[in-house]
Coordinates of C-alpha atoms in Angstrom, one line a residue:
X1 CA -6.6 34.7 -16.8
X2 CA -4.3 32.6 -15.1
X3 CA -1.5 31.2 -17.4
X4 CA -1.2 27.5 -17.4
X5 CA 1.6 25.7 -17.5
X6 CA 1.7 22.8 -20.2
X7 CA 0.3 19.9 -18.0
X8 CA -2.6 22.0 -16.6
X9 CA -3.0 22.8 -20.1
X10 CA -3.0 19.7 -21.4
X11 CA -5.7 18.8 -18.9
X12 CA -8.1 21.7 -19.7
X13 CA -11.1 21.2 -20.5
X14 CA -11.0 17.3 -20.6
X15 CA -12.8 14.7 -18.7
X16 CA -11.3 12.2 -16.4
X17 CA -13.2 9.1 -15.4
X18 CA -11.7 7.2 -12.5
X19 CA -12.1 3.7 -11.1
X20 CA -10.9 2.9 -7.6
X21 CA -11.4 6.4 -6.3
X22 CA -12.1 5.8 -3.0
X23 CA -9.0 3.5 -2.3
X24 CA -5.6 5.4 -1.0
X25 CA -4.5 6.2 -4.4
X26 CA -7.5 7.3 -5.7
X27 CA -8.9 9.9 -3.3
X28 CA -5.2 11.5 -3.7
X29 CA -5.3 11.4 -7.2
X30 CA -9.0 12.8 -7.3
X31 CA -7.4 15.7 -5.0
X32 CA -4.5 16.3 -7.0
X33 CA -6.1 16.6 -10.1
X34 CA -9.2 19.1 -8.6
X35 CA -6.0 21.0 -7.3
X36 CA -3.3 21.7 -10.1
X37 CA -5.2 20.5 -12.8
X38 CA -8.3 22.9 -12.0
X39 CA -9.4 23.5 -15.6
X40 CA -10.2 20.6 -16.4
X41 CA -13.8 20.0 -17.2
X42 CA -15.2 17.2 -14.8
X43 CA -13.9 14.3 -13.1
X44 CA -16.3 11.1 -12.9
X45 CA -15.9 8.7 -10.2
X46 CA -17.9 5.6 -10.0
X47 CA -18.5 3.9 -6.1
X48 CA -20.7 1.1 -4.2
X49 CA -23.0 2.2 -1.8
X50 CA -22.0 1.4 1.6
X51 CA -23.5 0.4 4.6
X52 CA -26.7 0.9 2.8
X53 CA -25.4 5.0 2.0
X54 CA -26.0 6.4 -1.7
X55 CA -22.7 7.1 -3.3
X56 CA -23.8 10.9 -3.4
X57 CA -23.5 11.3 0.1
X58 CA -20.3 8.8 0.3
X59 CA -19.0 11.5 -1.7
X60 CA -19.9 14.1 0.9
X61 CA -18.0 12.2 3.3
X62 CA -14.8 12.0 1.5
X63 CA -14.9 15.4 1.0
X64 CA -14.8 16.3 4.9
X65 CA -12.0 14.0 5.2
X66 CA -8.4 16.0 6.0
X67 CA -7.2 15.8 2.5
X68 CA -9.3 18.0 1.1
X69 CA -9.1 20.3 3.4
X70 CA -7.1 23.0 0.5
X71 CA -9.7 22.1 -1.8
X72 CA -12.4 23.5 0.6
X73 CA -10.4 26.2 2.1
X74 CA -8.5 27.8 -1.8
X75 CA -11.0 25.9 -4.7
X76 CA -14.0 25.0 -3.1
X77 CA -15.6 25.4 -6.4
X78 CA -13.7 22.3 -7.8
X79 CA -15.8 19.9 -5.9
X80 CA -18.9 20.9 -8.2
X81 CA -16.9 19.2 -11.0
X82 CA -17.2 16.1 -9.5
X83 CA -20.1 13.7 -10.7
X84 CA -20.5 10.6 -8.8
X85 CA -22.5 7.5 -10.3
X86 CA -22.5 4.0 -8.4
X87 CA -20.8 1.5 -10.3
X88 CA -19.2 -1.6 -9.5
X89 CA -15.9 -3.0 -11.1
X90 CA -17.2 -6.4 -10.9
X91 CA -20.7 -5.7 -12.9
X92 CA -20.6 -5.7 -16.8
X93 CA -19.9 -2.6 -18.0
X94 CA -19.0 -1.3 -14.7
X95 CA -22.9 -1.2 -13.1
X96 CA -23.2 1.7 -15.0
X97 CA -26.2 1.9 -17.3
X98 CA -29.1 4.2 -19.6
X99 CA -28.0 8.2 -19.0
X100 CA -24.8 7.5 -16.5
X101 CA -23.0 5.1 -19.3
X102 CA -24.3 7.3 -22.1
X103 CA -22.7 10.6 -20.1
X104 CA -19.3 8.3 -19.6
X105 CA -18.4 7.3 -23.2
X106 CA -19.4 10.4 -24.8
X107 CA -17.2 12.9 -22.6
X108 CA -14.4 11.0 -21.1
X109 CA -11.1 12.2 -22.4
X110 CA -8.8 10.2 -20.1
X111 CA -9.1 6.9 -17.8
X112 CA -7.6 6.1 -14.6
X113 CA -8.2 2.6 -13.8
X114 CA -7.2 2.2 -10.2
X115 CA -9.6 -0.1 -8.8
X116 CA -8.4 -3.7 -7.7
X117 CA -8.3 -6.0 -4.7
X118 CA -5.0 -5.5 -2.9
X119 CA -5.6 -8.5 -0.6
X120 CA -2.3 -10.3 -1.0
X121 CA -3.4 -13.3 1.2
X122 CA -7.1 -13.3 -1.1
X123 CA -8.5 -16.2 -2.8
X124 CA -8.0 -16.4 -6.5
X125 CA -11.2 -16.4 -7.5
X126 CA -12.1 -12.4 -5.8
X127 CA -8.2 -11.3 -7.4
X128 CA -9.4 -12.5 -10.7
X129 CA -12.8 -11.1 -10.6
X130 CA -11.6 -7.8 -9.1
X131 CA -8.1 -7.4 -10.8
X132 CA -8.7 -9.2 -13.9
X133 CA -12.1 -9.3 -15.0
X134 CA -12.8 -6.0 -13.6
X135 CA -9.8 -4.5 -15.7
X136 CA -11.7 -6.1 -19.1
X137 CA -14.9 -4.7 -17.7
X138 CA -13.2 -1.1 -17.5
X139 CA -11.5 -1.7 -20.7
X140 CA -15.1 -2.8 -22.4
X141 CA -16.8 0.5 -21.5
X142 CA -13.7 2.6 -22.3
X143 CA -14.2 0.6 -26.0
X144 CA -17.0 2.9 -26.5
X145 CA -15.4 5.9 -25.4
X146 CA -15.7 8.5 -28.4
X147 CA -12.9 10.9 -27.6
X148 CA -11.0 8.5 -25.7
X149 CA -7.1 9.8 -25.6
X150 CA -5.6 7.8 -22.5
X151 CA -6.3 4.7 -20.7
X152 CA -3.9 4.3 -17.9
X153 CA -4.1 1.1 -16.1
X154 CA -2.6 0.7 -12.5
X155 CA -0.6 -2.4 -11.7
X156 CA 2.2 -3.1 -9.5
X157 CA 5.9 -2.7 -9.8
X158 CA 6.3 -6.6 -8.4
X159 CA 4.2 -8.3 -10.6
X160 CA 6.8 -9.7 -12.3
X161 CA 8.4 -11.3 -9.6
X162 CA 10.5 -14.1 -11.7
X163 CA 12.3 -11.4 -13.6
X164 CA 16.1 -10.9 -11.8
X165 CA 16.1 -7.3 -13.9
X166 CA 12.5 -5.7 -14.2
X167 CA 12.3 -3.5 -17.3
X168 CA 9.5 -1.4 -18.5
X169 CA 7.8 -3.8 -21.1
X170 CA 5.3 -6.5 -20.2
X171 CA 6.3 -10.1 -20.0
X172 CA 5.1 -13.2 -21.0
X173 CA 3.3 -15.6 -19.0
X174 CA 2.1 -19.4 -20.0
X175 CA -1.5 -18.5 -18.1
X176 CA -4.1 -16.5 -20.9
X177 CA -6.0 -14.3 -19.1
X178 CA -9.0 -15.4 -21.0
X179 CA -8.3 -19.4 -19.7
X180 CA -8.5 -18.1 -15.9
X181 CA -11.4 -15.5 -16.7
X182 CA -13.4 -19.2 -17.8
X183 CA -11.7 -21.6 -15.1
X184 CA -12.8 -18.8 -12.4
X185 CA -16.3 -18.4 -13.7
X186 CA -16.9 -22.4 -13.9
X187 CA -14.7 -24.1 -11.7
X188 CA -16.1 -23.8 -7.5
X189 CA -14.2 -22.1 -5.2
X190 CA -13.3 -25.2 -3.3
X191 CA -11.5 -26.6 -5.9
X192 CA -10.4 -23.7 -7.4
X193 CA -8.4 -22.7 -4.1
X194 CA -7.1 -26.1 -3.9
X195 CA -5.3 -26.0 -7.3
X196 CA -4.4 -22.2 -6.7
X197 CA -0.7 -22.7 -5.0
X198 CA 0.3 -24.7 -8.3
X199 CA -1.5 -22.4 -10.4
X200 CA 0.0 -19.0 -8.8
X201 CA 4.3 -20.4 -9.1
X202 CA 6.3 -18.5 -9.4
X203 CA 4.1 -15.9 -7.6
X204 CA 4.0 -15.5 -4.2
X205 CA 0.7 -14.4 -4.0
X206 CA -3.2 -13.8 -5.9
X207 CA -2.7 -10.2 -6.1
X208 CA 0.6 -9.8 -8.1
X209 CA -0.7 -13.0 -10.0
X210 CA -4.1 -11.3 -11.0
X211 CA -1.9 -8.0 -11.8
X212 CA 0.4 -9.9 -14.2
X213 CA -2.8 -11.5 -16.8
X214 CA -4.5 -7.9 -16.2
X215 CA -0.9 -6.4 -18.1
X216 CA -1.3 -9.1 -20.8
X217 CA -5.1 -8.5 -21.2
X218 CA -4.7 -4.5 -21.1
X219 CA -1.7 -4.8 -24.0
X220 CA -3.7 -7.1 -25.8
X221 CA -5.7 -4.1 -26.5
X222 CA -2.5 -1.7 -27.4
X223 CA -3.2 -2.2 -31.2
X224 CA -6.6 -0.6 -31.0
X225 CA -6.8 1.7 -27.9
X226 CA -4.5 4.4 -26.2
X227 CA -3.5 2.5 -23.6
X228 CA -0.4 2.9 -21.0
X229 CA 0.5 0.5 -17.6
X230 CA 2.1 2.5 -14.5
X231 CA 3.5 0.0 -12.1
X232 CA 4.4 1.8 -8.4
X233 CA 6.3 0.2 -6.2
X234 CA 5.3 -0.2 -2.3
X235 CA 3.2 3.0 -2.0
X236 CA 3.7 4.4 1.2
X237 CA 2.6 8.1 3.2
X238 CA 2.6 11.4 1.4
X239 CA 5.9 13.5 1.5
X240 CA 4.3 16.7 1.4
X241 CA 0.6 16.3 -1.0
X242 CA -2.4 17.0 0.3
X243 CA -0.6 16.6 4.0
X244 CA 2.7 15.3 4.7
X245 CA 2.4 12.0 6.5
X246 CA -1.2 11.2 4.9
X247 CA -2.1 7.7 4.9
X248 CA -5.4 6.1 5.3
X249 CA -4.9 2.4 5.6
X250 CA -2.2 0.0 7.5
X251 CA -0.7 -1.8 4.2
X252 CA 2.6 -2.5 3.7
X253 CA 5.6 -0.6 6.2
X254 CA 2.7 1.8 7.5
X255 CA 1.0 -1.6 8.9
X256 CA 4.5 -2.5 10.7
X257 CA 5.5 0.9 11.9
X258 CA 2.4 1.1 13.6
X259 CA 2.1 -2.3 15.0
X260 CA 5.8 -2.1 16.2
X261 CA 5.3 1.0 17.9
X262 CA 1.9 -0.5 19.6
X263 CA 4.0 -3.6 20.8
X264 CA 2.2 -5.9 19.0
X265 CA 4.6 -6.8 16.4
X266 CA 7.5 -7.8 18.2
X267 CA 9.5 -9.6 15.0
X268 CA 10.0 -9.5 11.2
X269 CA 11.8 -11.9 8.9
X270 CA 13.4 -8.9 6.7
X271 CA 17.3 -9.2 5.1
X272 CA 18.1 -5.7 7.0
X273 CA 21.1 -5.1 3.9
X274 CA 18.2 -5.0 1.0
X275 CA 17.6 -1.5 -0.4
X276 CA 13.6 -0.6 0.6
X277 CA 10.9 -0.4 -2.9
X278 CA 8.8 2.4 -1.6
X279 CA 7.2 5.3 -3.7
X280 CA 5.4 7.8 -1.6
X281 CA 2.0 8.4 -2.6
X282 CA 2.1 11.9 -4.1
X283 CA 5.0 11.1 -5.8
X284 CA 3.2 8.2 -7.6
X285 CA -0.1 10.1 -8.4
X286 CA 1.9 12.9 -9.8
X287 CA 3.5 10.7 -12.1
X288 CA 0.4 9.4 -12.8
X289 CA -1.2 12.7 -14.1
X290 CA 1.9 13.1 -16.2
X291 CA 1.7 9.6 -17.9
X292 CA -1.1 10.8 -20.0
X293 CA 0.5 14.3 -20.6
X294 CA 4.0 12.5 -21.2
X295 CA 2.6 9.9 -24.2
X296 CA 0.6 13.0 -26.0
X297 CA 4.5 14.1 -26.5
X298 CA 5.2 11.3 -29.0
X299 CA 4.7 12.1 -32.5
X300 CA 4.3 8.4 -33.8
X301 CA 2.7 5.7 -32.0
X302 CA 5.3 3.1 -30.8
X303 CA 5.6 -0.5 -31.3
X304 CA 5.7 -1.5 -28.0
X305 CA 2.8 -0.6 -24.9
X306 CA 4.1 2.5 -23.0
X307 CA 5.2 0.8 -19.4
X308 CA 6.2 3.3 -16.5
X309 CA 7.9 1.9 -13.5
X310 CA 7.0 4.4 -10.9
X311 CA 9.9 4.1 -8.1
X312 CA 12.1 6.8 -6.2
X313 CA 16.2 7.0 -7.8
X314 CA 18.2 4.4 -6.8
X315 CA 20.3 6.7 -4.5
X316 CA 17.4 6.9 -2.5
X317 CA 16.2 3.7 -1.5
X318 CA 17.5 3.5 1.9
X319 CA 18.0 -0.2 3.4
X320 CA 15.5 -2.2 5.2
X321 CA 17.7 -2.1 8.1
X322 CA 17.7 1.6 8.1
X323 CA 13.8 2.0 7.5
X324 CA 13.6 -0.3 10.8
X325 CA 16.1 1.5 12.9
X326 CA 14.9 4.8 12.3
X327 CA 11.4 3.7 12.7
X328 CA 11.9 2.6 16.2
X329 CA 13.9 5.1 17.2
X330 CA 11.0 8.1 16.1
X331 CA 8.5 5.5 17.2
X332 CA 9.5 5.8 20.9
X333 CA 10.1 9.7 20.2
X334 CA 6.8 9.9 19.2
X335 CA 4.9 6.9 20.2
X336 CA 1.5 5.7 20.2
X337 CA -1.2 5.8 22.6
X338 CA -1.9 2.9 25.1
X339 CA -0.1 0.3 23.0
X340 CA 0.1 -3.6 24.1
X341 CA 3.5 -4.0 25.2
X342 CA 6.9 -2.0 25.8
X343 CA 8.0 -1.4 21.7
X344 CA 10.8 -3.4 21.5
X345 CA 10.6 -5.6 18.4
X346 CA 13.6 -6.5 16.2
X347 CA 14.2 -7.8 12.6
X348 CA 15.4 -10.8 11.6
X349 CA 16.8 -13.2 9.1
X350 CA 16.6 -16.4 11.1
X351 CA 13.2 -18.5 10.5
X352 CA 14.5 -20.0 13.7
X353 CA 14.9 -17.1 16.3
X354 CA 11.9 -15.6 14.0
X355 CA 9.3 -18.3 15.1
X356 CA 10.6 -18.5 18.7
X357 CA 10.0 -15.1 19.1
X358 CA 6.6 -15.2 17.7
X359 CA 5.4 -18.3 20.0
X360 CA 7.2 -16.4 22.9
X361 CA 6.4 -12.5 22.4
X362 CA 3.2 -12.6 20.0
X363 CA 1.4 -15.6 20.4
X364 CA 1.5 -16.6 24.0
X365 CA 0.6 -13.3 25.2
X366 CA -2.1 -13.0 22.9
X367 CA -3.9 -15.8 24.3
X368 CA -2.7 -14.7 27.9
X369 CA -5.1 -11.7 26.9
X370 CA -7.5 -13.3 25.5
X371 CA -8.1 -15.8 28.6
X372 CA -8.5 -12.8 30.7
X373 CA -10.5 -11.1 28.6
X374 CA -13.1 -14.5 28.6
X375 CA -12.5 -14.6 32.9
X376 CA -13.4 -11.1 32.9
X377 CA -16.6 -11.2 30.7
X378 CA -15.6 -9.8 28.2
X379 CA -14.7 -9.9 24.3
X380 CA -11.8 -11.6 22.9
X381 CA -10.2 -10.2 19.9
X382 CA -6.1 -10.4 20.8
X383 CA -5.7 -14.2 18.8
X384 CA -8.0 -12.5 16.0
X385 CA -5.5 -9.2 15.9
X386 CA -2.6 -12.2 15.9
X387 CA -3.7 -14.0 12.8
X388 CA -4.3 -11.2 10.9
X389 CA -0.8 -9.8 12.0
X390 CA 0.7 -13.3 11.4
X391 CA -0.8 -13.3 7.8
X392 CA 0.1 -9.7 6.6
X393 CA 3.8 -10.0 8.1
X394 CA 3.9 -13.5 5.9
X395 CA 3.1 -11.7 2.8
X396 CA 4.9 -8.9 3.2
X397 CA 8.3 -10.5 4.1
X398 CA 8.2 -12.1 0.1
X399 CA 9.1 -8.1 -0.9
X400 CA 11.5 -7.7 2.4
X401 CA 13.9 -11.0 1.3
X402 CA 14.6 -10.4 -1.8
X403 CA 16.7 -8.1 -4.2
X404 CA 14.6 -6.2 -6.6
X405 CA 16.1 -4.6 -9.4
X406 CA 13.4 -2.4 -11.2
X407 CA 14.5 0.0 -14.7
X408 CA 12.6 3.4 -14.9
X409 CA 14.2 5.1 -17.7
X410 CA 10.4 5.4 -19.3
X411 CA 9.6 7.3 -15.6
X412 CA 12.7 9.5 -15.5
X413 CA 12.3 10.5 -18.8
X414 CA 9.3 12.3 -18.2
X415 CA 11.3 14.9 -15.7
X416 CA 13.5 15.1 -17.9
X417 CA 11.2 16.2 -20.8
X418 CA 8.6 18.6 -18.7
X419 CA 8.7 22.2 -17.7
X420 CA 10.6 23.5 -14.3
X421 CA 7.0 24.8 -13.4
X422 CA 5.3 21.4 -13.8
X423 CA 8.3 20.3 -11.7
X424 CA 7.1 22.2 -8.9
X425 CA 3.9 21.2 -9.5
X426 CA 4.0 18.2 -10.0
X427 CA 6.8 16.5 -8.2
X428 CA 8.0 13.0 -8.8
X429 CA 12.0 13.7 -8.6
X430 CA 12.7 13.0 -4.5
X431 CA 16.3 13.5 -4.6
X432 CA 15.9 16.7 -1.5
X433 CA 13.7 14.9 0.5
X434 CA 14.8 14.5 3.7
X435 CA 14.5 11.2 4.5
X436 CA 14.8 11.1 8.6
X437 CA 12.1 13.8 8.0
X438 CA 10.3 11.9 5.6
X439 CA 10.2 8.8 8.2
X440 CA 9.3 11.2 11.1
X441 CA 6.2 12.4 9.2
X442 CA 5.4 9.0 8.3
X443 CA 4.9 7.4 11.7
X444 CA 2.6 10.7 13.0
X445 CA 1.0 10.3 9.6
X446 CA -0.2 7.1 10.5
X447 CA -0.5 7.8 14.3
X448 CA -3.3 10.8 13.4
X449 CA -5.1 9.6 10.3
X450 CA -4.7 5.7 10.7
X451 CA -4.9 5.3 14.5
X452 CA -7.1 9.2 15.0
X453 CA -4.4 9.8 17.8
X454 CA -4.2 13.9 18.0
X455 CA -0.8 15.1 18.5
X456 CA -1.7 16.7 22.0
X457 CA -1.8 12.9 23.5
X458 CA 1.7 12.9 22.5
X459 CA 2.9 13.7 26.8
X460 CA 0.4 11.4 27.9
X461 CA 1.8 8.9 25.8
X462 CA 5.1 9.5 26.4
X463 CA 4.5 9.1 30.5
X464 CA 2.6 5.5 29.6
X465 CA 5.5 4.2 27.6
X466 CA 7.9 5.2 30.4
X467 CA 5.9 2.7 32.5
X468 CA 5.8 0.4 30.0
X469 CA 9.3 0.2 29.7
X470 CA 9.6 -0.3 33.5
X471 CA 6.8 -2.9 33.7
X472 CA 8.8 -5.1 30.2
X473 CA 12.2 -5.0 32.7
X474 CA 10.6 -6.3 35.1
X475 CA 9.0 -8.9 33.8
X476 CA 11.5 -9.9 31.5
X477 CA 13.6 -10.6 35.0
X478 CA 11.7 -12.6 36.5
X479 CA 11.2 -14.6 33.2
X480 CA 14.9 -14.5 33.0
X481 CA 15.3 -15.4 36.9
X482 CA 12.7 -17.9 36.7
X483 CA 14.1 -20.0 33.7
X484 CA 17.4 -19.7 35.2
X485 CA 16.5 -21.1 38.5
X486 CA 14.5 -23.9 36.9
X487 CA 17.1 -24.6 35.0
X488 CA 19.4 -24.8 38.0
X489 CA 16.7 -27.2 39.6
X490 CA 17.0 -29.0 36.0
X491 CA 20.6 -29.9 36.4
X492 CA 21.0 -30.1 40.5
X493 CA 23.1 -26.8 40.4
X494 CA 20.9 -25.8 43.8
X495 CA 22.2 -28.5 45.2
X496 CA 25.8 -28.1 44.4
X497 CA 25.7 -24.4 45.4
X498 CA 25.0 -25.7 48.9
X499 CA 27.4 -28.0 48.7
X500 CA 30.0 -25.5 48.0
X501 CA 28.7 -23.2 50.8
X502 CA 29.0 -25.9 53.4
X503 CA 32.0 -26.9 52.7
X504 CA 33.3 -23.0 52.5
X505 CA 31.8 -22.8 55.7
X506 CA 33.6 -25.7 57.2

């Protein structure tokens, strides 16, 4: 018999029941726990069907994906101990219902409630039904949950965004979560997104609005159930768990890394001096699986709702400006394939220089493309690519302008207080990462799993950007030339020129 070291002990045996599964978060932390935490009894996962497929063989998909590749190859036996029902965060108790309910509240030892809406530029009235009402749905069925010893609830590390110092506690809001669960449910969404700037202030957005009742709602409950909030900051690639670089969608820096390096993006608002609020996804799903482990330590219940902010030490946050730099450098090392332009984007304080080079570099050519694309017969999709772009690089440049100044004593106590071999293990302490590394693994992360670019186009690509770089100088003179001599024409310089020359001459 294998001897287990106090977390995997601590898991044995028990029953985990997660929402959100199939999000980035949630298939790591599905693979995680089927990995080190492989006595554990069964994991439940609930998922829609999609595209008309049954969740079973959803399931059978997302265990073919690269991720759990170690699973299959050292514990292939571990996937058995996954049961699959289809549920739905935004049904009553979770669309789950007769034998499937009856099977979830009478084994489930420990929740993971991961499953929210992480559009940022969303309507209120999906954030509230998602994030809000599907957090009271999830809280309603883990009511009934006879050996119920966890409920972990996911949030965000900026839904507080008001706060100058962000502490581990929850904080106040004048919005009940009840008053916008009734004005969402009654009010049409018309008129409900044309009162939702005024509602949202101070926040810049539905999602960390949503996020903030859902904390109120879930330590309403504190009195009566075992329940804990982890907030991760910007979750960004793997460093190492399941596969170093593994991401699986284009949120956050991911999303700008790779559009930079395709030349789409071609500028950010960002204050370049501001330290970065990433967590790397392993990091946070390992502190996630101690969370539960971590609050079974304390002998008396406290008065206050266990709160974890989940971010990396403050001697490593590396500034924006360094994130950027580095970036682009490795992203011409290693760049994409076929990309739109020459990658040569830059960052930006100025609104001013911001916007021009948006009109100039990002808009204009997009409909340049696009009006081609309609000559030629075929399908336009560059303005569409835009607007998306233009919307995710709005949202996103709320976290990249301002200062955040998060507290995770509640986090760091909890390597503090574990074994050396749950350490290992379980890693949330990222003080000998490399970080260059780190970044390097990051941008082929997203170039293989994103953008399903193998690493053997890397010489191919490396020729085409050498021709794009040729093809942006040259175009870039002319532009230059031509505004130059227009300019000339503009002001009559031409004319003096020849003036000058003729009398030179004479």
């Amino acid at each position: 018999m294998v001897d287990l070291s106090p977390v995997q002990e601590f898991y044995k045996d028990k029953t985990v029941f997660i929402t959100g599964a199939s999000g980035f978060m949630g298939k790591v932390l599905l693979e995680k726990l089927l990995y080190s935490c492989h006595s554990l009894k069964e994991v439940i996962i609930i998922c829609r069907p999609k595209r008309g497929k049954a969740p079973e063989s959803r399931l059978e998909e997302m265990f073919k994906l690269p991720i759990f590749q170690r699973i299959r190859d050292e514990r292939p036996e571990m996937l058995k101990k996954v049961t699959i029902y289809q549920g739905d965060v935004t049904y009553d108790l979770l669309g789950l219902s007769g034998d499937s309910l009856k099977h979830v509240v009478d084994n489930t030892n420990i929740v993971f409630h991961m499953a929210a809406t992480l559009k940022l530029e969303g309507n209120l009235r999906d954030a509230i039904d998602m994030n809000l009402l599907g957090t009271q749905r999830a809280l309603n069925v883990a009511k009934q949950m006879k050996q119920l010893e966890a409920f972990v609830h996911l949030s965000t590390a900026f839904c507080n965004c008001d706060q100058e110092v962000m502490y581990e506690k929850v904080y106040e809001f004048p919005h009940k979560p009840e008053d916008l669960m009734r004005l969402a449910e009654w009010m049409d969404v018309k008129t409900l997104d044309a009162i939702t700037p005024d509602l949202l202030k101070p926040h810049p957005n539905t999602y960390t609005y949503s996020k903030r009742l859902a904390e109120i709602l879930v330590r309403d409950h504190y009195e009566t159930m075992p329940v804990i909030i982890a907030r991760p900051s910007i979750v960004t690639p793997a460093v190492a768990e399941p596969l170093p670089g593994w991401v699986d969608n284009m949120n956050g820096p991911t999303g700008v890394l790779i559009g930079a390096g395709k030349g789409v993006i071609r500028s950010m608002i960002c204050n370049g001096e501001l330290k970065s609020e990433v967590v790397p996804v392993d990091i946070a799903v390992n502190g996630l699986i101690l969370i539960p482990y971590h609050n079974s330590l304390t002998k008396q219940k406290s008065a206050q709702l266990p709160v974890y902010n989940i971010t990396v030490e403050d001697a490593k946050k590396r500034t924006w400006k360094w994130v950027m730099d580095v970036g682009r450098e490795l992203g011409l090392a290693y760049p994409f394939e076929v990309g739109l332009w020459y990658p040569d984007g830059n960052m930006t304080s100025s609104k001013l220089y911001h916007t021009f080079c948006v009109i100039m570099f990002m808009w204009l050519p997009a409909y340049c493309i696009d009006l081609l694309l309609t000559i030629f017969g075929q399908r336009r999709f560059m303005v569409r690519v835009q607007t998306k772009i233009s919307v995710g690089l709005e949202v996103l440049q709320f976290f990249t302008t301002r200062n955040w100044d998060f507290k995770s004593s509640h986090f760091q106590q909890i390597y503090q207080e574990i074994s050396e071999e749950d350490r290992k293990n379980f890693k949330i302490n990222t003080n000998d990462v490399d970080d260059y590394e780190y970044m390097k693994m990051s941008i082929l992360g997203g170039r293989q799993y994103v953008m399903k670019e193998p690493l053997t186009s890397l010489p191919k690509s490396r020729i085409q950007l050498r021709f794009m770089y040729v093809l942006d100088r040259i175009c870039k003179t002319l532009i230059i030339g031509g505004l130059i001599y227009w300019i000339s024409l503009r002001l009559g310089l031409d004319d003096l020129v020849h003036h000058a020359l003729n009398s030179t001459k004479h």
